[in-house]
mmCIF file of C-alpha atoms in Angstrom:
data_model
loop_
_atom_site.group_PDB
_atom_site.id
_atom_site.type_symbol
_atom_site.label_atom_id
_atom_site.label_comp_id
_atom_site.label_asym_id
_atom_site.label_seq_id
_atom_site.Cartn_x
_atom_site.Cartn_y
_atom_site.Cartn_z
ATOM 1 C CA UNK A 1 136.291 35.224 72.371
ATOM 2 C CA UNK A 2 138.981 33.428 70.562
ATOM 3 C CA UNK A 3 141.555 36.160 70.197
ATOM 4 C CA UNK A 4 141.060 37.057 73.541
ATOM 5 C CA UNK A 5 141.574 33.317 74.555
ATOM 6 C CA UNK A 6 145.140 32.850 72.876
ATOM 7 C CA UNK A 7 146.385 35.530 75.430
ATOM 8 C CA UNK A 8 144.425 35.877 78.437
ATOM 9 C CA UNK A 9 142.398 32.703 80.464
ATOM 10 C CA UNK A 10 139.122 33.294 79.885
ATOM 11 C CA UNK A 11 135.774 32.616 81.924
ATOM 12 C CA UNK A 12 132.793 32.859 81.020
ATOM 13 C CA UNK A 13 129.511 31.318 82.221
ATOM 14 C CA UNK A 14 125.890 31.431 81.174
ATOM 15 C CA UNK A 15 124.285 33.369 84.142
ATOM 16 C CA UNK A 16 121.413 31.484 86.038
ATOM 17 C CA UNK A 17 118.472 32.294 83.495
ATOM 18 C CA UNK A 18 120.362 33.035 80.655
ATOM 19 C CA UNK A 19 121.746 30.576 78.122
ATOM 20 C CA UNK A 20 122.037 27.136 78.750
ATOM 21 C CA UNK A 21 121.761 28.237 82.487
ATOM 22 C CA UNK A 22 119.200 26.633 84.758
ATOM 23 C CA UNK A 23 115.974 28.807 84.448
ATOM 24 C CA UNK A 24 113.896 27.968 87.801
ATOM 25 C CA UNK A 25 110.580 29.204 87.685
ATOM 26 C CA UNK A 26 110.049 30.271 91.032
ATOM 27 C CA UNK A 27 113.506 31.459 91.842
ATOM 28 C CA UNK A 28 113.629 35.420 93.221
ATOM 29 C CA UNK A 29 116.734 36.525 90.415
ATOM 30 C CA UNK A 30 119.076 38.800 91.867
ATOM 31 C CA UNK A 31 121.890 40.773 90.512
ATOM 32 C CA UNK A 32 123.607 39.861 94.390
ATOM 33 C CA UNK A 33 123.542 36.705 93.632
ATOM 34 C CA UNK A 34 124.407 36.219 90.532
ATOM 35 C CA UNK A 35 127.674 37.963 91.837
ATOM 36 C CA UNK A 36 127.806 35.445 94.502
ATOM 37 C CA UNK A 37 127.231 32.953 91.604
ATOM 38 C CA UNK A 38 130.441 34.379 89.636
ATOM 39 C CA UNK A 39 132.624 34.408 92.690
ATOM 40 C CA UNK A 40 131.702 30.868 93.675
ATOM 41 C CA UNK A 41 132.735 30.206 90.142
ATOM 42 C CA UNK A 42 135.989 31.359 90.203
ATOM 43 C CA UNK A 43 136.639 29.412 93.450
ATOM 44 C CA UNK A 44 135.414 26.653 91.961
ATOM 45 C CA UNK A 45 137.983 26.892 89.532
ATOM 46 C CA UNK A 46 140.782 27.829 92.054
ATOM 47 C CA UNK A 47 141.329 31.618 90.172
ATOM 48 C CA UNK A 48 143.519 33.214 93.476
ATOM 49 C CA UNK A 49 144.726 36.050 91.580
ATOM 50 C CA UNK A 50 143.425 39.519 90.727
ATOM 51 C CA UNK A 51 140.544 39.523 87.479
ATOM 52 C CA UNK A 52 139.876 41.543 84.637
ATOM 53 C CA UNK A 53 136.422 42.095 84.110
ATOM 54 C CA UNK A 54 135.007 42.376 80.598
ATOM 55 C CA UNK A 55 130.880 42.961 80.903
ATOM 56 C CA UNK A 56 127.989 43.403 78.677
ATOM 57 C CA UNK A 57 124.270 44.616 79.595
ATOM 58 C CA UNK A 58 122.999 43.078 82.534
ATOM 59 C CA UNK A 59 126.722 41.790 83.199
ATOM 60 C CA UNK A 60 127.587 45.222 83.667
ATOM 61 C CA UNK A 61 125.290 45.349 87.005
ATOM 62 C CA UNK A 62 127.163 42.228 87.956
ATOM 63 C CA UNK A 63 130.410 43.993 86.915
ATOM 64 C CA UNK A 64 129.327 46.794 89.368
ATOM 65 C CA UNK A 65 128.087 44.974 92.195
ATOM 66 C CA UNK A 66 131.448 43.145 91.961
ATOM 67 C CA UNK A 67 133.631 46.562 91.398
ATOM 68 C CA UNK A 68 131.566 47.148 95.212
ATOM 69 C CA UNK A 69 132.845 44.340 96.784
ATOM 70 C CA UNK A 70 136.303 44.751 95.318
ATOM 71 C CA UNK A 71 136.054 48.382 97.537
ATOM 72 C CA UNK A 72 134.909 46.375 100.598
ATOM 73 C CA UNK A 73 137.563 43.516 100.458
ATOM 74 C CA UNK A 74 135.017 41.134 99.098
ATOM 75 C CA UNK A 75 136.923 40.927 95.560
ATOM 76 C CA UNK A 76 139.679 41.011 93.665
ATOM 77 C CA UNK A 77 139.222 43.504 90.936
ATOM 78 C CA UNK A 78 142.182 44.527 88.309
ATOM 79 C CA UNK A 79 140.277 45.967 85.741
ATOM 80 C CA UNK A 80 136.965 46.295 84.114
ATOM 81 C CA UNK A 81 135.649 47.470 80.721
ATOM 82 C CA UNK A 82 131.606 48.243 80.307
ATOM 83 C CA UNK A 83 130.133 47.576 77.054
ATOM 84 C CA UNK A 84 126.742 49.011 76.584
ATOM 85 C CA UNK A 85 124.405 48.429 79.461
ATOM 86 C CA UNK A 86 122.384 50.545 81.636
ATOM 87 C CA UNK A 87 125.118 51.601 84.434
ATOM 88 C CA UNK A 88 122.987 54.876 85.456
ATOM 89 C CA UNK A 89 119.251 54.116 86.317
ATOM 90 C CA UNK A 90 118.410 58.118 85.512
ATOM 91 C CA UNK A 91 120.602 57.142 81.568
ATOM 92 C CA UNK A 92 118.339 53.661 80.876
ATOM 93 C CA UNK A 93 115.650 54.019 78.247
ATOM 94 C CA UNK A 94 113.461 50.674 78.706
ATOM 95 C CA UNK A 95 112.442 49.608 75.372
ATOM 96 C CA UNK A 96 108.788 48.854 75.091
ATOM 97 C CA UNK A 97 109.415 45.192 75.812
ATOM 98 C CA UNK A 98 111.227 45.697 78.961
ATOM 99 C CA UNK A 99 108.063 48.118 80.006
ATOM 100 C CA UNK A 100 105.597 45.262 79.259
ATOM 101 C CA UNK A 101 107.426 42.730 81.302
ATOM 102 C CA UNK A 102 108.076 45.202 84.233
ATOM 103 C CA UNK A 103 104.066 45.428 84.097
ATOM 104 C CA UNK A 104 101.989 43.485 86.266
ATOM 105 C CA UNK A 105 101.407 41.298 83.359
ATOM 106 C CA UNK A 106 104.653 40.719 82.376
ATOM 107 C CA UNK A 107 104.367 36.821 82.943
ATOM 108 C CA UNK A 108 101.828 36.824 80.220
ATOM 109 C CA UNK A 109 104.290 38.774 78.181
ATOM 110 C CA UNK A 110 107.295 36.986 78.234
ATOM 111 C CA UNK A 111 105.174 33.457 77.650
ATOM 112 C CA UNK A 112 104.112 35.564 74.591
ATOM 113 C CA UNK A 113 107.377 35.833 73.611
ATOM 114 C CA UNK A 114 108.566 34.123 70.244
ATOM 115 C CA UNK A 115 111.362 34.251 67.924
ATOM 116 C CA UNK A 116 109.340 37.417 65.748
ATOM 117 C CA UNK A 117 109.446 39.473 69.254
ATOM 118 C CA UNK A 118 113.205 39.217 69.378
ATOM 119 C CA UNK A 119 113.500 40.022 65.798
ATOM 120 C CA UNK A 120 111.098 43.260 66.020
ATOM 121 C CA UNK A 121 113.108 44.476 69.318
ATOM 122 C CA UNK A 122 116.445 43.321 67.981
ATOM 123 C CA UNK A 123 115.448 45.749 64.777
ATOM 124 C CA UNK A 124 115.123 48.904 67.232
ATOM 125 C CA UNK A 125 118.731 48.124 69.082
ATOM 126 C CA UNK A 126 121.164 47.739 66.147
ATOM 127 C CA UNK A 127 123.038 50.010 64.156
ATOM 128 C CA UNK A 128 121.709 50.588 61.072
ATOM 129 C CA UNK A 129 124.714 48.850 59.303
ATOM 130 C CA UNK A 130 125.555 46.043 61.263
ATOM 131 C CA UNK A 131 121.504 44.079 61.502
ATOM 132 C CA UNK A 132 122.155 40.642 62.874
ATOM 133 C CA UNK A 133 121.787 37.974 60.094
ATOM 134 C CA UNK A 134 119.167 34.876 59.978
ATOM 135 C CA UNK A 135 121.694 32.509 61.396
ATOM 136 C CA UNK A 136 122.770 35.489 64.545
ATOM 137 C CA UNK A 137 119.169 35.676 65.200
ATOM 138 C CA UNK A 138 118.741 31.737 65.485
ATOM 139 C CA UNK A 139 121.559 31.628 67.921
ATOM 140 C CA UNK A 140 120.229 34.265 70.414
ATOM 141 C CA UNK A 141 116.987 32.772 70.270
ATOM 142 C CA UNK A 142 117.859 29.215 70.988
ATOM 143 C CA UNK A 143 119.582 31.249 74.006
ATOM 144 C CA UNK A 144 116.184 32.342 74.887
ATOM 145 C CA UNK A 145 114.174 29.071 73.899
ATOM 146 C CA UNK A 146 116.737 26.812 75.927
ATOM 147 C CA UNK A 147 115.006 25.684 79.198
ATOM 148 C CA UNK A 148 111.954 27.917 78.079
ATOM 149 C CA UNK A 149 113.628 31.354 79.031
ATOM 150 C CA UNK A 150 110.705 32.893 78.203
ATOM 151 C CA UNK A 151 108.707 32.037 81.699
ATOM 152 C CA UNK A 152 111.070 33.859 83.716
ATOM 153 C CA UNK A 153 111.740 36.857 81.427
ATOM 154 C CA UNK A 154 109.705 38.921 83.931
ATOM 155 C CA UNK A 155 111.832 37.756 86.768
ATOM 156 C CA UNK A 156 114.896 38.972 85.243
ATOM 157 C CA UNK A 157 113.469 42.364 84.205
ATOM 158 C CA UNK A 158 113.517 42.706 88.390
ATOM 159 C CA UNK A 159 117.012 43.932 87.722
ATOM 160 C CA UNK A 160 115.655 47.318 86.491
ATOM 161 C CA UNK A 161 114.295 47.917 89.994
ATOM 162 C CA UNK A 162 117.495 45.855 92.220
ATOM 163 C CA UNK A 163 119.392 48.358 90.233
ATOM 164 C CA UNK A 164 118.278 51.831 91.435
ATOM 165 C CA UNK A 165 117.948 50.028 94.909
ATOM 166 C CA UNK A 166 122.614 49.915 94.727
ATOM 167 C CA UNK A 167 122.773 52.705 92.450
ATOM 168 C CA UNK A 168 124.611 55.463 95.310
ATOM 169 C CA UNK A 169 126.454 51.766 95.641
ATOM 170 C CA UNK A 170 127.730 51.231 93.180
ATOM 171 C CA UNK A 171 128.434 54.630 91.469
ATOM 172 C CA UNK A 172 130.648 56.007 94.263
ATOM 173 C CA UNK A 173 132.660 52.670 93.796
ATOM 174 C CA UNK A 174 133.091 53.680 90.189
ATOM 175 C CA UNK A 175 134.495 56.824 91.445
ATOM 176 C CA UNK A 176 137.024 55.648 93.581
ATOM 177 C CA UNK A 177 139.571 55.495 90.552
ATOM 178 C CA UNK A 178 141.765 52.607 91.861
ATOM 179 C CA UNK A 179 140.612 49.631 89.448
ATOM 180 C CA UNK A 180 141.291 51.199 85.930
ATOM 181 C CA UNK A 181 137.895 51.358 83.946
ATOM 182 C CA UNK A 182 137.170 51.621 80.687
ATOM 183 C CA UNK A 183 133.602 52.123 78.760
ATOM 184 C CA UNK A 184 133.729 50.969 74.872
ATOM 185 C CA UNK A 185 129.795 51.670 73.791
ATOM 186 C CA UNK A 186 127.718 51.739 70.521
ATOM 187 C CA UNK A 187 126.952 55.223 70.188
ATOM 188 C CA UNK A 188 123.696 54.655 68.430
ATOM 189 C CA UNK A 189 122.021 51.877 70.937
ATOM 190 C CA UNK A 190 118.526 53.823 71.949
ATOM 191 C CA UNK A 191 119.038 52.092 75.286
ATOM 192 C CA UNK A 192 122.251 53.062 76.634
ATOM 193 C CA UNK A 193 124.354 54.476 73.797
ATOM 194 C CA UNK A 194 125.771 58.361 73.442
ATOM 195 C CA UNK A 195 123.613 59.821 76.201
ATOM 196 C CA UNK A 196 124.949 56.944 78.958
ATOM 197 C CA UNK A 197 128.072 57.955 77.872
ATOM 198 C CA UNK A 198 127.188 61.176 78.030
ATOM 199 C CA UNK A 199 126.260 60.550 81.965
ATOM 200 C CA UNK A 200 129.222 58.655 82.553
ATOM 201 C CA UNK A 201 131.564 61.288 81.704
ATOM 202 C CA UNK A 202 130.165 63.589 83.969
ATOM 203 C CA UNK A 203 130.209 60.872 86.898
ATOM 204 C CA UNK A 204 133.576 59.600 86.292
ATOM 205 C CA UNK A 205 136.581 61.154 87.125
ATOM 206 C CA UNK A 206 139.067 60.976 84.420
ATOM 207 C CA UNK A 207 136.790 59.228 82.378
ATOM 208 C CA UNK A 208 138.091 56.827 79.999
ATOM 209 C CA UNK A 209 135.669 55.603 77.147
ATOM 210 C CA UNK A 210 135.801 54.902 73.799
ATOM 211 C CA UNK A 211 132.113 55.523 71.263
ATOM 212 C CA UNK A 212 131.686 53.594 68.457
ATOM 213 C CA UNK A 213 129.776 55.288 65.859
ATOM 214 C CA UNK A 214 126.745 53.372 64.266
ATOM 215 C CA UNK A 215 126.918 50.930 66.112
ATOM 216 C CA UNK A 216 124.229 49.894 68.826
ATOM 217 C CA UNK A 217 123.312 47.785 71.792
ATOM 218 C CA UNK A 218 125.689 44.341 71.039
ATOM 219 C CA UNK A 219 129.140 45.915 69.888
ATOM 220 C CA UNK A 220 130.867 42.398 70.626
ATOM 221 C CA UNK A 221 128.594 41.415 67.753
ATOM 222 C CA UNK A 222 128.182 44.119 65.509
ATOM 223 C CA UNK A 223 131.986 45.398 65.768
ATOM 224 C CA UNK A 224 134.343 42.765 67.591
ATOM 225 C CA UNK A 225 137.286 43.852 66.040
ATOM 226 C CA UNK A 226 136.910 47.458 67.142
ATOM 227 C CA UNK A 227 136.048 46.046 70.350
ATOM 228 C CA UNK A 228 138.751 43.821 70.927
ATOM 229 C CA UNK A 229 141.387 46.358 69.593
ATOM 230 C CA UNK A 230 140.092 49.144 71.766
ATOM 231 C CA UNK A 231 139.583 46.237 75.198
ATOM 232 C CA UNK A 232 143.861 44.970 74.401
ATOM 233 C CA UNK A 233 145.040 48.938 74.018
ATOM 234 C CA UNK A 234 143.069 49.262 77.359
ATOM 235 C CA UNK A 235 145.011 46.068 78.937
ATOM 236 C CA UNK A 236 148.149 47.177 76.991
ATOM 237 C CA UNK A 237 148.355 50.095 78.848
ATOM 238 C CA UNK A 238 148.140 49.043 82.315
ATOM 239 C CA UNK A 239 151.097 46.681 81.470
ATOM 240 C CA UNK A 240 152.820 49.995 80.587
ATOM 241 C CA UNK A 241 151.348 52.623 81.620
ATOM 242 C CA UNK A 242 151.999 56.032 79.220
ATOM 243 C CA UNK A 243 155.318 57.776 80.615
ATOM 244 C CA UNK A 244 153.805 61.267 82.257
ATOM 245 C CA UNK A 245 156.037 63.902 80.060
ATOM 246 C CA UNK A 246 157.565 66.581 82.254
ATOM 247 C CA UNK A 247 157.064 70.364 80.841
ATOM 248 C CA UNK A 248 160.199 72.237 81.046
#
């Protein structure tokens, strides 16, 4: 985030259940409201004008459901760039994990949860260069660990089902074309990688994405240069826009 920070102001919050977030146990977790919960955010902070949203994974439901509202007057979208995440129900591969928790005994399956769980799933997810190290696993974990994320793991995987529920939604707002989009994806992620992009492209009209080859589900992580170099040509560009050359 630093780069990004010495040109643009940047927000960015720990969603409720994630992170350092509040985790309450018997809270319904929606992907609504956690757009409510970014919007009430950014009024909290007094942001009047238009935002550029950069999204990641579950963020990129928020992302959509926020791309939506932009459609219906409810937002202020300028731009927004997907990283990998699961923006087609019929695209998402669940890893096993996600299948457990989704289970009726997915409560007992996240409390299961420890920090060799995370490791074994985070194994399947990465490219086969760019494996997180010791200390990159300690950090997501404490993310987990941090208000004992692991009892509500099964609420959040109700965003798997909230998601097909706004998919017509949220796609057809994706197609409108008016807030520039941009997809920048690890092309080997089993979960949403090549064949979301894949879907995308044949969604999309004038689709604009960008694959990263062998890399997988967390290119921020794996690849942030690429990343950030292909998210500022992205913003570059709608600063100045290519000249359309005229064919004599």
């Amino acid at each position: 985030g630093q780069p990004l920070a010495q040109r643009y102001r940047v927000i960015a919050c720990d969603m409720l259940g994630f992170g350092d977030s509040a985790k309450p146990l018997s809270h319904d977790y929606s992907l609504l409201e956690q757009a409510d919960l970014q919007q009430a955010l950014l009024e909290h902070l007094n942001v009047e004008q238009p935002m550029h949203v950069l999204a990641h994974d579950y963020g990129d439901s928020v992302a959509q459901e926020l791309l939506a509202r932009h459609y219906e007057t409810r937002a202020d979208i300028a731009s927004c760039v997907f990283l990998n995440g699961g923006l087609f129900p019929e695209t998402h591969r669940p890893v096993l994990m996600q299948k457990l928790l989704l289970s009726p005994f997915g409560w007992m399956i996240g409390r299961a949860f420890s920090r060799d769980a995370l490791v074994k799933s985070f194994q399947q997810i990465f490219g086969p260069q760019t494996r997180p190290t010791e200390s990159e696993l300690d950090d997501f974990w404490s993310l987990v660990d941090s208000n004992h994320g692991q009892r509500i793991m099964h609420k959040l995987i109700s965003y798997i089902p909230q998601r097909r529920v706004q998919r017509e939604r949220w796609v057809s707002a994706m197609q409108r074309g008016e807030v520039p989009l941009r997809v920048i994806d690890g092309e080997v992620d089993p979960v949403s990688g090549a064949h979301m992009v894949a879907r995308y492209r044949q969604l999309i009209p004038a689709p604009d994405t960008v694959l990263l080859p062998e890399i997988g589900h967390y290119p921020q992580i794996e690849a942030p240069a690429q990343v950030l170099k292909h998210y500022l040509e992205f913003r570059d560009r709608l600063v100045s826009p290519p000249r359309k050359v005229a064919c004599s």
